Coordinates of C-alpha atoms (C1' of nucleotides) in Angstrom, one line a residue:
Chain C
M1 CA -0.7 -11.2 -6.3
P2 CA -2.0 -9.6 -9.3
E3 CA -5.5 -7.6 -9.0
L4 CA -7.0 -5.2 -10.9
P5 CA -4.5 -2.6 -10.5
E6 CA -1.8 -4.7 -11.1
V7 CA -3.3 -6.4 -14.3
E8 CA -4.3 -2.5 -15.7
V9 CA -0.5 -1.9 -15.5
V10 CA 0.3 -4.8 -17.6
R11 CA -2.5 -4.1 -19.9
R12 CA -1.1 -0.8 -20.5
G13 CA 2.5 -2.0 -21.5
L14 CA 1.4 -4.5 -23.4
E15 CA -1.0 -1.6 -25.2
R16 CA 2.4 0.4 -25.9
W17 CA 4.8 -2.4 -26.6
V18 CA 2.7 -5.3 -28.2
V19 CA -0.4 -3.6 -30.0
G20 CA 0.5 -3.3 -33.9
R21 CA 2.8 -6.1 -33.7
G22 CA 2.5 -9.5 -35.5
I23 CA 3.0 -12.9 -34.0
G24 CA 5.5 -15.7 -35.2
D25 CA 6.0 -19.2 -34.1
V26 CA 4.5 -19.7 -30.5
S27 CA 6.5 -22.1 -27.9
V28 CA 4.3 -23.7 -25.4
L29 CA 6.9 -24.9 -22.7
H30 CA 4.4 -25.8 -20.0
P31 CA 1.5 -27.6 -20.8
R32 CA -0.5 -26.5 -17.7
S33 CA -0.4 -23.0 -18.7
I34 CA -2.6 -23.7 -21.5
R35 CA -5.0 -26.0 -19.7
R36 CA -7.7 -23.8 -20.7
H37 CA -7.2 -24.1 -24.3
A38 CA -8.8 -27.6 -24.9
A39 CA -7.6 -28.2 -28.4
G40 CA -3.7 -28.3 -27.0
A41 CA -0.9 -26.5 -27.6
G42 CA -0.9 -27.1 -31.5
D43 CA -3.8 -25.5 -32.4
F44 CA -3.0 -22.5 -30.0
S45 CA 0.2 -22.0 -31.6
G46 CA -1.7 -22.4 -34.9
R47 CA -4.4 -19.7 -33.9
L48 CA -1.6 -16.9 -33.1
A49 CA 1.0 -17.4 -35.8
G50 CA 1.0 -14.8 -38.5
R51 CA -1.9 -13.2 -36.3
A52 CA -1.5 -8.9 -35.7
V53 CA -2.2 -7.9 -32.3
T54 CA -5.1 -5.1 -32.3
A55 CA -5.6 -4.1 -29.1
A56 CA -5.1 -5.0 -25.3
R57 CA -8.4 -5.2 -23.5
R58 CA -8.9 -5.9 -19.7
R59 CA -12.2 -7.0 -17.4
G60 CA -11.4 -7.4 -13.9
K61 CA -8.4 -9.5 -13.4
Y62 CA -8.5 -10.8 -16.9
L63 CA -6.7 -9.4 -19.8
W64 CA -6.4 -10.1 -23.7
L65 CA -5.3 -8.9 -26.8
T66 CA -7.3 -8.8 -29.9
L67 CA -6.3 -10.3 -33.0
D68 CA -7.0 -9.2 -36.6
S69 CA -8.7 -13.0 -36.9
G70 CA -11.1 -11.8 -34.9
E71 CA -10.3 -14.0 -31.8
A72 CA -8.4 -12.9 -28.6
L73 CA -5.2 -14.3 -26.7
L74 CA -6.8 -14.3 -23.1
A75 CA -4.6 -14.2 -20.2
H76 CA -5.3 -14.6 -16.6
L77 CA -2.0 -14.1 -14.6
G78 CA -3.2 -16.1 -11.4
M79 CA -0.8 -15.8 -8.3
S80 CA 2.2 -15.3 -9.8
G81 CA 2.0 -14.9 -13.5
Q82 CA 4.0 -12.0 -15.5
L83 CA 3.9 -11.1 -19.1
L84 CA 7.3 -9.5 -20.0
V85 CA 8.3 -8.0 -23.4
Q86 CA 11.9 -9.2 -23.7
P87 CA 14.7 -9.5 -26.5
A88 CA 14.7 -12.9 -27.7
E89 CA 17.8 -13.4 -27.1
R90 CA 17.8 -12.8 -23.3
A91 CA 18.2 -15.7 -21.3
P92 CA 14.9 -17.8 -20.3
E93 CA 13.6 -17.1 -16.9
R94 CA 13.2 -20.1 -14.6
H95 CA 9.5 -20.2 -14.8
L96 CA 9.2 -19.3 -18.4
R97 CA 6.0 -20.9 -19.9
V98 CA 5.2 -19.5 -23.3
R99 CA 7.0 -17.9 -25.6
V100 CA 5.1 -15.6 -28.2
P101 CA 7.7 -13.9 -30.6
L102 CA 6.9 -10.8 -32.3
D103 CA 8.0 -8.9 -35.3
G104 CA 9.7 -6.1 -35.9
D105 CA 12.6 -5.6 -33.3
G106 CA 13.0 -9.2 -32.6
G107 CA 11.3 -9.2 -29.3
E108 CA 9.1 -11.4 -27.8
L109 CA 6.1 -11.7 -25.1
R110 CA 6.8 -14.1 -22.4
F111 CA 4.5 -15.8 -20.1
V112 CA 6.6 -16.2 -17.1
D113 CA 4.6 -18.3 -14.2
Q114 CA 6.4 -19.8 -11.0
R115 CA 3.0 -21.2 -9.1
T116 CA 1.2 -22.2 -12.7
F117 CA -2.1 -20.9 -11.6
G118 CA -2.3 -18.1 -14.6
H119 CA -3.2 -19.3 -18.0
L120 CA -3.5 -18.5 -21.8
M121 CA -5.8 -19.3 -24.2
V122 CA -6.9 -18.4 -27.6
D123 CA -10.9 -17.7 -27.5
S124 CA -13.4 -16.3 -29.8
L125 CA -15.2 -12.8 -28.8
V126 CA -18.7 -12.7 -28.1
A127 CA -21.1 -9.8 -27.4
D128 CA -20.6 -8.8 -23.9
T129 CA -23.7 -9.2 -21.7
A130 CA -22.3 -7.7 -18.5
Q131 CA -25.0 -5.3 -16.5
V132 CA -24.1 -1.8 -17.8
R133 CA -25.1 1.7 -16.4
P134 CA -28.4 3.0 -18.2
D135 CA -26.7 6.1 -19.3
T136 CA -23.7 4.7 -20.8
A137 CA -25.2 1.9 -22.6
A138 CA -25.0 3.5 -26.2
A139 CA -21.7 4.1 -25.6
V140 CA -20.7 0.9 -24.4
G141 CA -22.7 -0.9 -27.0
A142 CA -20.2 0.0 -29.7
D143 CA -17.4 -0.9 -27.7
L144 CA -16.8 -4.4 -26.9
A145 CA -16.9 -7.8 -27.2
V146 CA -15.4 -10.4 -24.6
P147 CA -13.8 -13.6 -24.9
S148 CA -16.5 -16.2 -24.4
V149 CA -15.1 -18.1 -21.4
I150 CA -15.2 -14.7 -19.2
R151 CA -19.0 -13.6 -20.2
H152 CA -19.8 -14.2 -16.4
I153 CA -17.4 -12.0 -15.2
A154 CA -18.9 -8.7 -14.0
R155 CA -17.6 -5.2 -14.6
D156 CA -15.1 -3.9 -12.6
P157 CA -15.8 -0.7 -10.3
L158 CA -13.3 1.5 -12.5
D159 CA -15.3 0.8 -15.3
S160 CA -17.3 4.0 -16.5
A161 CA -20.2 1.6 -17.2
F162 CA -20.4 -0.2 -13.6
D163 CA -23.8 0.1 -12.5
D164 CA -23.8 1.1 -8.9
R165 CA -27.6 0.6 -8.3
A166 CA -27.5 -2.9 -10.3
F167 CA -24.6 -3.7 -7.6
A168 CA -26.4 -2.6 -4.5
E169 CA -29.6 -4.6 -5.6
A170 CA -27.7 -7.6 -6.5
L171 CA -25.6 -7.4 -3.0
R172 CA -28.9 -7.2 -0.9
R173 CA -30.5 -10.2 -2.8
R174 CA -27.3 -12.4 -1.8
R175 CA -27.5 -14.6 1.1
T176 CA -23.4 -14.3 1.8
T177 CA -21.3 -12.1 3.8
L178 CA -19.4 -8.9 2.3
K179 CA -16.0 -10.2 2.1
R180 CA -17.4 -13.3 0.1
A181 CA -19.4 -11.1 -2.0
L182 CA -16.2 -8.6 -2.9
L183 CA -14.4 -11.7 -4.1
D184 CA -17.1 -13.0 -6.0
Q185 CA -15.9 -12.0 -9.8
S186 CA -19.6 -12.4 -11.1
L187 CA -20.9 -9.8 -8.9
I188 CA -18.1 -7.1 -9.1
S189 CA -14.5 -8.1 -10.6
G190 CA -10.8 -7.0 -10.3
V191 CA -11.3 -7.2 -6.2
G192 CA -8.9 -9.8 -4.7
N193 CA -7.8 -10.8 -1.1
I194 CA -5.3 -7.8 -0.2
Y195 CA -7.9 -5.0 -1.8
A196 CA -11.2 -6.7 -0.4
D197 CA -9.6 -6.5 3.2
E198 CA -8.2 -2.7 2.3
A199 CA -11.4 -1.6 1.1
L200 CA -13.4 -2.9 4.2
W201 CA -10.8 -1.1 6.4
R202 CA -11.2 1.8 4.6
A203 CA -15.1 1.6 5.0
R204 CA -15.1 0.4 8.5
L205 CA -17.0 -2.7 7.7
H206 CA -16.4 -6.3 8.9
G207 CA -16.0 -9.1 6.0
E208 CA -18.5 -11.4 7.9
R209 CA -21.3 -8.6 7.9
A210 CA -24.3 -10.2 6.1
T211 CA -25.0 -8.5 2.7
A212 CA -28.6 -8.9 2.6
D213 CA -29.1 -6.2 5.6
L214 CA -26.5 -3.5 4.5
E215 CA -28.2 -0.6 4.2
R216 CA -28.0 1.3 0.5
P217 CA -25.4 4.2 2.0
R218 CA -23.3 1.7 3.4
V219 CA -22.7 0.1 0.1
A220 CA -22.1 3.3 -1.3
T221 CA -19.5 4.0 1.1
L222 CA -18.0 0.4 0.5
L223 CA -18.0 1.0 -3.2
E224 CA -16.3 4.7 -2.9
Q225 CA -13.7 2.8 -0.8
V226 CA -13.0 0.1 -3.2
R227 CA -12.2 2.5 -6.0
A228 CA -10.5 4.7 -3.9
V229 CA -8.0 1.8 -2.8
L230 CA -7.7 0.6 -6.4
R231 CA -6.9 3.9 -7.8
D232 CA -4.4 4.5 -5.1
A233 CA -2.8 1.2 -6.1
L234 CA -2.8 2.0 -9.8
E235 CA -1.3 5.1 -9.2
D236 CA 1.7 3.3 -7.3
G237 CA 2.2 0.7 -9.9
G238 CA 0.3 -1.9 -8.1
T239 CA 1.3 -4.1 -5.1
S240 CA 4.1 -6.7 -5.2
F241 CA 5.2 -9.3 -2.8
D242 CA 8.7 -11.1 -3.3
G243 CA 8.9 -9.8 -6.8
L244 CA 6.1 -12.0 -8.0
Y245 CA 3.8 -9.4 -9.7
V246 CA 6.0 -6.9 -12.2
N247 CA 5.1 -4.7 -15.4
V248 CA 5.9 -6.1 -18.9
N249 CA 9.5 -4.4 -18.3
G250 CA 10.1 -6.5 -15.1
E251 CA 9.5 -3.5 -12.3
S252 CA 7.7 -4.0 -9.5
G253 CA 4.7 -1.7 -7.9
Y254 CA 5.2 0.2 -4.8
F255 CA 1.5 0.0 -2.9
E256 CA 2.9 -2.7 -0.5
R257 CA 3.8 0.4 1.7
G258 CA 0.1 1.9 1.3
L259 CA -1.2 -1.3 2.7
K260 CA -3.2 -0.3 5.9
V261 CA -4.2 -3.8 7.5
Y262 CA -3.2 -6.6 4.6
G263 CA -0.2 -8.3 6.2
R264 CA -0.1 -6.4 9.3
R265 CA -1.0 -8.9 12.0
D266 CA -0.4 -7.8 15.3
L267 CA 0.9 -4.3 14.2
P268 CA -1.3 -0.9 15.4
C269 CA -4.0 -0.1 13.5
E270 CA -3.0 3.7 12.0
R271 CA -6.7 5.0 12.8
C272 CA -7.2 3.9 16.2
G273 CA -4.2 2.0 17.4
A274 CA -5.8 -1.2 18.1
L275 CA -3.7 -4.5 17.1
I276 CA -4.4 -5.7 13.5
R277 CA -6.2 -9.4 13.5
R278 CA -5.8 -12.0 11.0
V279 CA -8.4 -14.9 10.8
A280 CA -8.7 -17.6 8.3
F281 CA -10.8 -17.3 5.7
M282 CA -12.1 -19.4 3.0
N283 CA -8.3 -21.2 2.7
R284 CA -6.5 -18.0 3.0
S285 CA -6.1 -14.7 5.5
S286 CA -8.5 -11.8 6.4
F287 CA -6.9 -8.7 8.0
S288 CA -9.1 -6.4 9.9
C289 CA -8.9 -3.8 12.9
P290 CA -11.2 -5.2 15.7
K291 CA -11.9 -2.0 17.1
C292 CA -12.8 0.2 14.0
Q293 CA -14.3 -3.2 12.1
P294 CA -16.3 -4.7 15.1
E295 CA -17.9 -7.9 14.4
P296 CA -21.1 -7.6 13.2
W297 CA -22.8 -9.8 16.1
F298 CA -21.7 -6.7 18.3
S299 CA -22.3 -3.0 16.7
E300 CA -20.8 -1.4 13.8
A301 CA -18.7 1.2 13.6
A302 CA -20.3 4.5 12.6
P303 CA -19.2 5.4 8.8
Chain Q
dT1 C1' -30.6 -22.1 -8.1
dA2 C1' -27.4 -20.2 -4.8
dT3 C1' -23.7 -20.8 -1.7
dC4 C1' -19.8 -23.3 -0.3
dT5 C1' -15.5 -26.2 -0.2
dG6 C1' -11.3 -28.4 -1.6
dA7 C1' -7.9 -29.3 -5.0
dC8 C1' -4.7 -27.0 -8.1
dC9 C1' 0.6 -25.5 -7.7
dT10 C1' 5.7 -23.8 -6.4
dG11 C1' 8.7 -21.6 -3.3
dC12 C1' 10.0 -19.8 1.2
dG13 C1' 10.4 -19.4 5.7
dC14 C1' 10.2 -22.0 10.0
dG15 C1' 10.9 -25.4 13.8
dC16 C1' 13.2 -29.5 14.7
Chain Y
dT1 C1' 22.7 -29.4 7.1
dG2 C1' 18.2 -31.5 5.7
dC3 C1' 13.7 -32.5 6.0
dG4 C1' 9.1 -31.6 6.8
dC5 C1' 5.2 -28.7 7.4
dG6 C1' 2.4 -24.4 6.9
dC7 C1' 1.4 -21.0 4.1
dA8 C1' 0.4 -17.7 0.4
dG9 C1' -4.7 -17.4 -2.8
dG10 C1' -7.7 -17.1 -7.8
dT11 C1' -10.6 -20.0 -10.2
dC12 C1' -13.5 -23.6 -11.1
dA13 C1' -15.6 -28.4 -10.2
dG14 C1' -18.2 -30.5 -7.4
dA15 C1' -20.9 -31.0 -3.3
dT16 C1' -24.5 -29.4 -0.2

DNA sequence: TATCTGACCTGCGCGC
DNA sequence: TGCGCGCAGGTCAGAT
């Protein structure tokens, strides 16, 4: 399931293989994949044809290719989306949704998506209003505009301009629980179910703990562990289950073997030996260690 | 205004 | 063998 590390790996691939190339006649093979492009497939293709790709950017789980028209091709991989750079003559993948021919060597960018939770759209770029750490404001100000539909997405914790203090204050203002907050992309972006569980385990925090009474040092520890798990996953090329996440060359990452709690129900915790528990949470699963991450209505483990 | 919930979607694994 | 069901989960509209 693509979260920040997986999307960043894809972005790097696009930067290498797609930036600088021109776009030909785009084919939309499944309308749901461009459902957020309100003007429809004809307009989508028309805005891309003949344009050149000038950069590959990312915020959280969103990535976009800036175009020489001043617009951007925005992509979200959803649950199972893949952006592949393939020779045009290669047989189409079973779940190929959109083809974007590229000039040069005859290759094309393909959007493949089994579950169709992902989407593509062409959007205008607007001034970036996300929270910026004060000491980086000048540098960032000259940097980015963002697609208008993702203005509400917060900076991600690997962004040099991510403001730890502002995040801590926003977290304490919320009347919600830790894991819900980590999954809230308007508060902190790029973290999904897998890395939220992993970061909470590393920080020895229970996801049901209230954000409002989390002490500042605990927030700092949590952020530190969020960053650590994202960096570790990025180094391993991301996490892939069932081959649903791959880079632009179709290769899977290896971080699945680095997971400490996610998907390890009834297996011993590597830290204390207690059996990892799974509980239903927001129509999905949460994995945690009952000993290292005691429920908040009892006592918390020492950091 | 802030927070929560359910729908969307497809393929796989499992039980019967 | 085939059918039905549960599960996986990111986002957003609508409800509370």
